[in-house]
PDB file of C-alpha atoms in Angstrom:
ATOM      1  CA  MET S   1     -26.539  17.218 -30.251  1.00 87.00           C
ATOM      2  CA  LYS S   2     -30.164  17.436 -31.374  1.00 94.00           C
ATOM      3  CA  ASP S   3     -30.170  13.687 -32.122  1.00 94.00           C
ATOM      4  CA  HIS S   4     -29.530  12.934 -28.429  1.00 97.00           C
ATOM      5  CA  ILE S   5     -32.700  14.710 -27.273  1.00 98.00           C
ATOM      6  CA  ASP S   6     -35.411  12.361 -26.000  1.00 98.00           C
ATOM      7  CA  PRO S   7     -38.618  13.382 -27.855  1.00 97.00           C
ATOM      8  CA  GLY S   8     -40.669  11.732 -25.114  1.00 97.00           C
ATOM      9  CA  ASN S   9     -39.273  13.985 -22.389  1.00 97.00           C
ATOM     10  CA  LEU S  10     -39.602  17.466 -23.846  1.00 98.00           C
ATOM     11  CA  PRO S  11     -40.721  20.461 -21.797  1.00 98.00           C
ATOM     12  CA  GLN S  12     -44.116  21.662 -22.979  1.00 98.00           C
ATOM     13  CA  HIS S  13     -43.209  25.251 -22.160  1.00 98.00           C
ATOM     14  CA  ILE S  14     -39.825  26.984 -22.255  1.00 98.00           C
ATOM     15  CA  ALA S  15     -39.409  30.515 -20.887  1.00 98.00           C
ATOM     16  CA  VAL S  16     -36.416  32.688 -21.774  1.00 98.00           C
ATOM     17  CA  ILE S  17     -34.956  35.814 -20.186  1.00 98.00           C
ATOM     18  CA  MET S  18     -33.027  37.279 -23.116  1.00 97.00           C
ATOM     19  CA  ASP S  19     -30.121  38.947 -21.318  1.00 97.00           C
ATOM     20  CA  GLY S  20     -26.818  40.400 -22.482  1.00 96.00           C
ATOM     21  CA  ASN S  21     -27.690  42.565 -25.489  1.00 95.00           C
ATOM     22  CA  GLY S  22     -26.076  45.683 -24.037  1.00 93.00           C
ATOM     23  CA  ARG S  23     -22.909  43.890 -22.936  1.00 96.00           C
ATOM     24  CA  TRP S  24     -22.630  42.203 -26.330  1.00 96.00           C
ATOM     25  CA  ALA S  25     -22.852  45.598 -28.062  1.00 96.00           C
ATOM     26  CA  LYS S  26     -20.236  47.049 -25.707  1.00 95.00           C
ATOM     27  CA  GLN S  27     -17.869  44.217 -26.610  1.00 95.00           C
ATOM     28  CA  GLN S  28     -18.318  45.211 -30.251  1.00 93.00           C
ATOM     29  CA  GLY S  29     -17.665  48.867 -29.430  1.00 96.00           C
ATOM     30  CA  ALA S  30     -21.220  49.740 -30.464  1.00 95.00           C
ATOM     31  CA  ALA S  31     -24.291  51.340 -28.887  1.00 91.00           C
ATOM     32  CA  ARG S  32     -26.688  49.212 -26.839  1.00 92.00           C
ATOM     33  CA  VAL S  33     -29.331  49.462 -29.562  1.00 90.00           C
ATOM     34  CA  PHE S  34     -26.991  47.556 -31.886  1.00 92.00           C
ATOM     35  CA  GLY S  35     -27.119  44.659 -29.437  1.00 94.00           C
ATOM     36  CA  HIS S  36     -30.921  44.661 -29.488  1.00 94.00           C
ATOM     37  CA  ARG S  37     -30.912  44.579 -33.296  1.00 93.00           C
ATOM     38  CA  SER S  38     -28.402  41.729 -33.329  1.00 95.00           C
ATOM     39  CA  ALA S  39     -30.615  39.734 -30.940  1.00 96.00           C
ATOM     40  CA  ILE S  40     -33.265  39.193 -33.624  1.00 95.00           C
ATOM     41  CA  LYS S  41     -31.245  36.298 -35.068  1.00 96.00           C
ATOM     42  CA  ALA S  42     -31.273  34.573 -31.670  1.00 97.00           C
ATOM     43  CA  VAL S  43     -35.050  35.006 -31.389  1.00 96.00           C
ATOM     44  CA  ARG S  44     -35.516  33.471 -34.831  1.00 96.00           C
ATOM     45  CA  GLU S  45     -33.169  30.548 -34.081  1.00 96.00           C
ATOM     46  CA  VAL S  46     -34.807  29.662 -30.769  1.00 97.00           C
ATOM     47  CA  THR S  47     -38.312  29.969 -32.201  1.00 97.00           C
ATOM     48  CA  GLU S  48     -37.463  27.748 -35.162  1.00 97.00           C
ATOM     49  CA  GLY S  49     -35.618  25.305 -32.874  1.00 97.00           C
ATOM     50  CA  CYS S  50     -38.603  24.925 -30.561  1.00 98.00           C
ATOM     51  CA  ALA S  51     -40.945  24.525 -33.533  1.00 97.00           C
ATOM     52  CA  GLU S  52     -38.722  21.795 -35.011  1.00 97.00           C
ATOM     53  CA  LEU S  53     -38.776  19.796 -31.765  1.00 98.00           C
ATOM     54  CA  GLY S  54     -42.519  20.133 -31.207  1.00 97.00           C
ATOM     55  CA  ILE S  55     -42.337  22.346 -28.114  1.00 98.00           C
ATOM     56  CA  LYS S  56     -45.834  23.709 -27.427  1.00 98.00           C
ATOM     57  CA  TYR S  57     -45.063  27.079 -25.809  1.00 98.00           C
ATOM     58  CA  LEU S  58     -42.112  29.476 -25.857  1.00 98.00           C
ATOM     59  CA  THR S  59     -42.253  32.670 -23.781  1.00 98.00           C
ATOM     60  CA  LEU S  60     -39.677  35.390 -24.410  1.00 98.00           C
ATOM     61  CA  TYR S  61     -39.208  38.158 -21.837  1.00 98.00           C
ATOM     62  CA  ALA S  62     -38.946  40.985 -24.365  1.00 96.00           C
ATOM     63  CA  PHE S  63     -39.668  44.160 -22.355  1.00 96.00           C
ATOM     64  CA  SER S  64     -40.352  44.520 -18.650  1.00 97.00           C
ATOM     65  CA  THR S  65     -42.340  47.209 -16.878  1.00 96.00           C
ATOM     66  CA  GLU S  66     -39.035  48.293 -15.331  1.00 96.00           C
ATOM     67  CA  ASN S  67     -37.523  48.767 -18.793  1.00 96.00           C
ATOM     68  CA  TRP S  68     -39.667  51.890 -19.209  1.00 96.00           C
ATOM     69  CA  ASN S  69     -37.182  53.537 -16.818  1.00 96.00           C
ATOM     70  CA  ARG S  70     -34.312  53.198 -19.295  1.00 94.00           C
ATOM     71  CA  PRO S  71     -33.106  56.279 -21.231  1.00 93.00           C
ATOM     72  CA  LYS S  72     -35.848  57.555 -23.548  1.00 94.00           C
ATOM     73  CA  PHE S  73     -33.776  57.184 -26.709  1.00 91.00           C
ATOM     74  CA  GLU S  74     -33.185  53.493 -25.935  1.00 93.00           C
ATOM     75  CA  VAL S  75     -36.859  52.851 -25.187  1.00 95.00           C
ATOM     76  CA  ASP S  76     -37.899  54.646 -28.391  1.00 94.00           C
ATOM     77  CA  ALA S  77     -35.378  52.624 -30.385  1.00 92.00           C
ATOM     78  CA  LEU S  78     -36.640  49.382 -28.834  1.00 94.00           C
ATOM     79  CA  MET S  79     -40.234  50.217 -29.699  1.00 95.00           C
ATOM     80  CA  THR S  80     -39.279  51.046 -33.295  1.00 93.00           C
ATOM     81  CA  LEU S  81     -37.295  47.822 -33.521  1.00 94.00           C
ATOM     82  CA  LEU S  82     -40.245  45.869 -32.140  1.00 94.00           C
ATOM     83  CA  VAL S  83     -42.558  47.240 -34.840  1.00 93.00           C
ATOM     84  CA  HIS S  84     -40.187  46.430 -37.698  1.00 92.00           C
ATOM     85  CA  THR S  85     -39.304  42.998 -36.292  1.00 94.00           C
ATOM     86  CA  ILE S  86     -42.911  41.884 -35.897  1.00 94.00           C
ATOM     87  CA  ARG S  87     -43.751  43.095 -39.381  1.00 93.00           C
ATOM     88  CA  GLY S  88     -40.737  41.342 -40.880  1.00 93.00           C
ATOM     89  CA  GLU S  89     -41.146  38.031 -39.047  1.00 94.00           C
ATOM     90  CA  ILE S  90     -44.753  37.182 -39.944  1.00 95.00           C
ATOM     91  CA  LYS S  91     -43.589  35.108 -42.922  1.00 94.00           C
ATOM     92  CA  THR S  92     -41.178  33.140 -40.705  1.00 93.00           C
ATOM     93  CA  LEU S  93     -43.963  32.508 -38.191  1.00 97.00           C
ATOM     94  CA  MET S  94     -46.281  31.269 -40.922  1.00 97.00           C
ATOM     95  CA  ASN S  95     -43.603  29.026 -42.459  1.00 95.00           C
ATOM     96  CA  ASN S  96     -43.012  27.393 -39.066  1.00 96.00           C
ATOM     97  CA  ASN S  97     -46.720  27.083 -38.120  1.00 98.00           C
ATOM     98  CA  VAL S  98     -46.137  29.397 -35.125  1.00 98.00           C
ATOM     99  CA  ARG S  99     -48.954  31.275 -33.415  1.00 98.00           C
ATOM    100  CA  LEU S 100     -48.053  34.613 -31.817  1.00 98.00           C
ATOM    101  CA  SER S 101     -49.471  35.703 -28.474  1.00 98.00           C
ATOM    102  CA  THR S 102     -48.578  38.218 -25.742  1.00 98.00           C
ATOM    103  CA  ILE S 103     -48.674  38.685 -21.991  1.00 98.00           C
ATOM    104  CA  GLY S 104     -48.232  41.935 -20.105  1.00 98.00           C
ATOM    105  CA  HIS S 105     -49.711  45.418 -20.019  1.00 97.00           C
ATOM    106  CA  THR S 106     -49.602  45.775 -23.802  1.00 97.00           C
ATOM    107  CA  GLU S 107     -52.049  48.700 -23.673  1.00 96.00           C
ATOM    108  CA  SER S 108     -49.100  50.799 -22.463  1.00 96.00           C
ATOM    109  CA  LEU S 109     -47.180  50.182 -25.704  1.00 96.00           C
ATOM    110  CA  PRO S 110     -47.190  52.825 -28.464  1.00 95.00           C
ATOM    111  CA  ALA S 111     -50.155  52.637 -30.840  1.00 95.00           C
ATOM    112  CA  ASP S 112     -48.076  51.425 -33.788  1.00 95.00           C
ATOM    113  CA  CYS S 113     -46.657  48.573 -31.686  1.00 96.00           C
ATOM    114  CA  GLN S 114     -50.136  47.521 -30.617  1.00 96.00           C
ATOM    115  CA  ARG S 115     -51.323  47.660 -34.201  1.00 96.00           C
ATOM    116  CA  GLU S 116     -48.477  45.463 -35.495  1.00 95.00           C
ATOM    117  CA  LEU S 117     -48.976  42.976 -32.658  1.00 96.00           C
ATOM    118  CA  HIS S 118     -52.693  42.659 -33.323  1.00 97.00           C
ATOM    119  CA  GLU S 119     -52.085  42.225 -37.050  1.00 96.00           C
ATOM    120  CA  ALA S 120     -49.471  39.506 -36.462  1.00 97.00           C
ATOM    121  CA  MET S 121     -51.697  37.689 -33.965  1.00 97.00           C
ATOM    122  CA  ARG S 122     -54.614  37.781 -36.403  1.00 98.00           C
ATOM    123  CA  ALA S 123     -52.412  36.489 -39.228  1.00 97.00           C
ATOM    124  CA  THR S 124     -51.093  33.561 -37.159  1.00 98.00           C
ATOM    125  CA  GLU S 125     -54.138  32.675 -35.073  1.00 98.00           C
ATOM    126  CA  GLY S 126     -54.893  29.625 -37.219  1.00 98.00           C
ATOM    127  CA  ASN S 127     -51.429  28.101 -36.801  1.00 98.00           C
ATOM    128  CA  THR S 128     -51.369  24.916 -34.739  1.00 98.00           C
ATOM    129  CA  GLY S 129     -47.705  24.380 -33.829  1.00 98.00           C
ATOM    130  CA  LEU S 130     -45.631  26.347 -31.356  1.00 98.00           C
ATOM    131  CA  THR S 131     -47.250  29.262 -29.512  1.00 98.00           C
ATOM    132  CA  LEU S 132     -44.710  32.089 -29.227  1.00 98.00           C
ATOM    133  CA  ILE S 133     -45.579  34.360 -26.298  1.00 98.00           C
ATOM    134  CA  LEU S 134     -43.943  37.785 -26.075  1.00 97.00           C
ATOM    135  CA  ALA S 135     -43.849  39.235 -22.557  1.00 97.00           C
ATOM    136  CA  LEU S 136     -44.160  42.974 -23.217  1.00 97.00           C
ATOM    137  CA  SER S 137     -44.468  45.678 -20.569  1.00 97.00           C
ATOM    138  CA  TYR S 138     -44.639  42.711 -18.215  1.00 98.00           C
ATOM    139  CA  SER S 139     -43.581  41.975 -14.652  1.00 98.00           C
ATOM    140  CA  GLY S 140     -44.450  39.108 -12.353  1.00 98.00           C
ATOM    141  CA  ARG S 141     -45.563  41.341  -9.490  1.00 98.00           C
ATOM    142  CA  TRP S 142     -47.781  43.407 -11.808  1.00 98.00           C
ATOM    143  CA  GLU S 143     -49.384  40.211 -13.132  1.00 98.00           C
ATOM    144  CA  ILE S 144     -50.097  38.883  -9.625  1.00 98.00           C
ATOM    145  CA  LEU S 145     -51.576  42.220  -8.493  1.00 98.00           C
ATOM    146  CA  GLU S 146     -53.792  42.340 -11.595  1.00 98.00           C
ATOM    147  CA  ALA S 147     -54.987  38.802 -10.881  1.00 98.00           C
ATOM    148  CA  VAL S 148     -55.796  39.737  -7.263  1.00 98.00           C
ATOM    149  CA  ARG S 149     -57.713  42.849  -8.354  1.00 98.00           C
ATOM    150  CA  ASN S 150     -59.764  40.957 -10.948  1.00 98.00           C
ATOM    151  CA  LEU S 151     -60.458  38.009  -8.662  1.00 98.00           C
ATOM    152  CA  THR S 152     -61.479  40.337  -5.832  1.00 98.00           C
ATOM    153  CA  ALA S 153     -63.845  42.175  -8.161  1.00 98.00           C
ATOM    154  CA  ASP S 154     -65.500  38.893  -9.154  1.00 98.00           C
ATOM    155  CA  ILE S 155     -65.874  37.919  -5.492  1.00 98.00           C
ATOM    156  CA  GLN S 156     -67.590  41.259  -4.849  1.00 97.00           C
ATOM    157  CA  ARG S 157     -69.920  40.533  -7.782  1.00 98.00           C
ATOM    158  CA  GLY S 158     -70.853  37.252  -6.124  1.00 98.00           C
ATOM    159  CA  ARG S 159     -69.228  34.955  -8.692  1.00 97.00           C
ATOM    160  CA  PHE S 160     -67.070  33.276  -6.040  1.00 96.00           C
ATOM    161  CA  GLN S 161     -66.646  32.989  -2.294  1.00 97.00           C
ATOM    162  CA  PRO S 162     -63.225  33.511  -0.685  1.00 97.00           C
ATOM    163  CA  SER S 163     -63.310  29.847   0.278  1.00 97.00           C
ATOM    164  CA  ASP S 164     -63.425  28.974  -3.447  1.00 98.00           C
ATOM    165  CA  ILE S 165     -59.921  30.320  -4.030  1.00 97.00           C
ATOM    166  CA  ASP S 166     -57.351  27.643  -4.760  1.00 98.00           C
ATOM    167  CA  GLU S 167     -54.295  27.436  -7.012  1.00 97.00           C
ATOM    168  CA  GLY S 168     -56.350  26.494 -10.040  1.00 97.00           C
ATOM    169  CA  LEU S 169     -58.760  29.408  -9.694  1.00 98.00           C
ATOM    170  CA  PHE S 170     -55.987  31.925  -9.044  1.00 98.00           C
ATOM    171  CA  ASN S 171     -53.976  30.578 -11.965  1.00 98.00           C
ATOM    172  CA  SER S 172     -56.915  31.208 -14.291  1.00 98.00           C
ATOM    173  CA  TYR S 173     -56.712  34.936 -13.495  1.00 98.00           C
ATOM    174  CA  LEU S 174     -53.067  35.223 -14.519  1.00 98.00           C
ATOM    175  CA  ASN S 175     -52.067  36.365 -18.007  1.00 98.00           C
ATOM    176  CA  THR S 176     -50.988  32.774 -18.650  1.00 98.00           C
ATOM    177  CA  GLY S 177     -54.298  31.200 -17.625  1.00 97.00           C
ATOM    178  CA  GLY S 178     -54.780  27.970 -19.572  1.00 96.00           C
ATOM    179  CA  ILE S 179     -51.071  27.684 -20.418  1.00 98.00           C
ATOM    180  CA  PRO S 180     -48.882  25.119 -18.605  1.00 98.00           C
ATOM    181  CA  ASP S 181     -46.177  26.518 -16.337  1.00 98.00           C
ATOM    182  CA  PRO S 182     -42.683  26.533 -17.873  1.00 98.00           C
ATOM    183  CA  GLU S 183     -40.769  23.366 -17.079  1.00 98.00           C
ATOM    184  CA  LEU S 184     -37.529  24.993 -18.274  1.00 98.00           C
ATOM    185  CA  MET S 185     -36.389  28.595 -17.808  1.00 98.00           C
ATOM    186  CA  ILE S 186     -33.305  29.816 -19.667  1.00 98.00           C
ATOM    187  CA  ARG S 187     -31.521  33.030 -18.768  1.00 98.00           C
ATOM    188  CA  THR S 188     -28.535  33.966 -20.903  1.00 98.00           C
ATOM    189  CA  SER S 189     -25.387  35.955 -19.953  1.00 97.00           C
ATOM    190  CA  GLY S 190     -24.754  34.013 -16.732  1.00 95.00           C
ATOM    191  CA  GLU S 191     -26.861  36.225 -14.460  1.00 95.00           C
ATOM    192  CA  MET S 192     -28.407  34.273 -11.556  1.00 96.00           C
ATOM    193  CA  ARG S 193     -31.770  35.953 -10.986  1.00 96.00           C
ATOM    194  CA  ILE S 194     -35.262  35.903 -12.470  1.00 97.00           C
ATOM    195  CA  SER S 195     -35.786  39.692 -12.587  1.00 97.00           C
ATOM    196  CA  ASN S 196     -39.495  39.795 -11.743  1.00 98.00           C
ATOM    197  CA  PHE S 197     -40.371  37.256 -14.451  1.00 98.00           C
ATOM    198  CA  MET S 198     -43.244  34.783 -14.039  1.00 98.00           C
ATOM    199  CA  LEU S 199     -42.972  34.728 -10.252  1.00 98.00           C
ATOM    200  CA  TRP S 200     -45.953  32.385  -9.860  1.00 98.00           C
ATOM    201  CA  GLN S 201     -45.299  30.159 -12.850  1.00 98.00           C
ATOM    202  CA  LEU S 202     -41.600  29.441 -12.222  1.00 98.00           C
ATOM    203  CA  ALA S 203     -42.212  27.802  -8.835  1.00 97.00           C
ATOM    204  CA  TYR S 204     -41.006  24.378 -10.040  1.00 97.00           C
ATOM    205  CA  SER S 205     -39.178  25.265 -13.254  1.00 98.00           C
ATOM    206  CA  GLU S 206     -35.700  23.945 -13.962  1.00 98.00           C
ATOM    207  CA  PHE S 207     -33.253  26.838 -14.434  1.00 98.00           C
ATOM    208  CA  TYR S 208     -30.506  26.879 -17.051  1.00 98.00           C
ATOM    209  CA  MET S 209     -28.224  29.938 -17.053  1.00 98.00           C
ATOM    210  CA  PRO S 210     -25.379  29.742 -19.586  1.00 98.00           C
ATOM    211  CA  ASP S 211     -22.674  32.398 -19.867  1.00 97.00           C
ATOM    212  CA  VAL S 212     -23.444  33.048 -23.554  1.00 98.00           C
ATOM    213  CA  LEU S 213     -24.872  36.509 -24.290  1.00 98.00           C
ATOM    214  CA  TRP S 214     -28.267  36.500 -25.952  1.00 97.00           C
ATOM    215  CA  PRO S 215     -27.207  37.794 -29.424  1.00 97.00           C
ATOM    216  CA  ASP S 216     -24.885  34.756 -29.676  1.00 98.00           C
ATOM    217  CA  PHE S 217     -27.531  32.204 -28.596  1.00 98.00           C
ATOM    218  CA  ARG S 218     -28.241  29.633 -31.319  1.00 98.00           C
ATOM    219  CA  LYS S 219     -30.008  26.297 -31.785  1.00 98.00           C
ATOM    220  CA  PRO S 220     -27.104  24.226 -30.349  1.00 98.00           C
ATOM    221  CA  HIS S 221     -27.385  26.253 -27.132  1.00 98.00           C
ATOM    222  CA  LEU S 222     -31.103  25.393 -27.047  1.00 98.00           C
ATOM    223  CA  TRP S 223     -30.348  21.702 -27.617  1.00 98.00           C
ATOM    224  CA  GLU S 224     -27.826  21.805 -24.754  1.00 98.00           C
ATOM    225  CA  ALA S 225     -30.368  23.435 -22.428  1.00 98.00           C
ATOM    226  CA  ILE S 226     -32.952  20.760 -23.203  1.00 98.00           C
ATOM    227  CA  LEU S 227     -30.434  17.933 -22.764  1.00 98.00           C
ATOM    228  CA  THR S 228     -29.479  19.383 -19.382  1.00 98.00           C
ATOM    229  CA  TYR S 229     -33.169  19.529 -18.454  1.00 98.00           C
ATOM    230  CA  GLN S 230     -33.641  15.884 -19.448  1.00 98.00           C
ATOM    231  CA  LYS S 231     -30.806  14.786 -17.151  1.00 97.00           C
ATOM    232  CA  ARG S 232     -32.435  16.327 -14.084  1.00 96.00           C
ATOM    233  CA  GLU S 233     -34.744  14.541 -11.671  1.00 91.00           C
ATOM    234  CA  ARG S 234     -37.909  16.554 -11.084  1.00 86.00           C
ATOM    235  CA  ARG S 235     -39.212  15.559  -7.659  1.00 86.00           C
ATOM    236  CA  PHE S 236     -41.792  18.248  -6.766  1.00 83.00           C
ATOM    237  CA  GLY S 237     -41.129  17.748  -3.043  1.00 83.00           C
ATOM    238  CA  LYS S 238     -41.012  13.950  -3.186  1.00 80.00           C
ATOM    239  CA  THR S 239     -37.997  11.728  -2.563  1.00 85.00           C
ATOM    240  CA  SER S 240     -35.974  10.161  -5.355  1.00 83.00           C
ATOM    241  CA  GLU S 241     -37.345   6.742  -4.395  1.00 77.00           C
ATOM    242  CA  GLN S 242     -40.930   7.955  -4.787  1.00 74.00           C
ATOM    243  CA  VAL S 243     -40.207   9.446  -8.199  1.00 81.00           C
ATOM    244  CA  VAL S 244     -38.541   6.268  -9.440  1.00 77.00           C
ATOM    245  CA  LYS S 245     -41.408   4.145  -8.146  1.00 66.00           C
TER     246      LYS S 245
END
């Protein structure tokens, strides 16, 4: 399947909502945390798959601001898992020339999580291949509100006039400023919603929502998503005739 992918028509940026861990664990007769642990293999496969193809950016929706409302024992287990996963995956990131980055209100994460993230980002900052972006304590509405607050503050300081505001300026105040919008968004488990994820950036993304649960997602699923993307006509409001011309 990988051999059928057109290397000249790859998305620069793929975003993934990793959904289905809890349902996968339930199918195994196990606790939800077991599903989160089993999802690490899928993260590794997709990261390596994107690196192999030459994808520039991969954003994984790892923990939303709404996820803080889950039962405390599950949140605590997720944070512990995050620490151990980051620590254990640095070698894999280095071997695949992957640079780690984050978006979201990461200051709200436990101190040990922040420490491991900073260490991993320092260790990989010189890598020049895929940039793996973890969305942690993130939501699209929070990001937009933060951008509005910061832009408003700079207007009050006299850096800009309200008339200066356009899409480019506003985009620079988002967590993803300087990063191209995702051309392809994958959400596993068959759910048909974006769950407060990258509300600004997904305006013209192609959506791919397979029924497979995230812990079962592997490289062939990624290849299939990209092949589906390459078969679509991206018109951006134009007609088919204009795009062809």
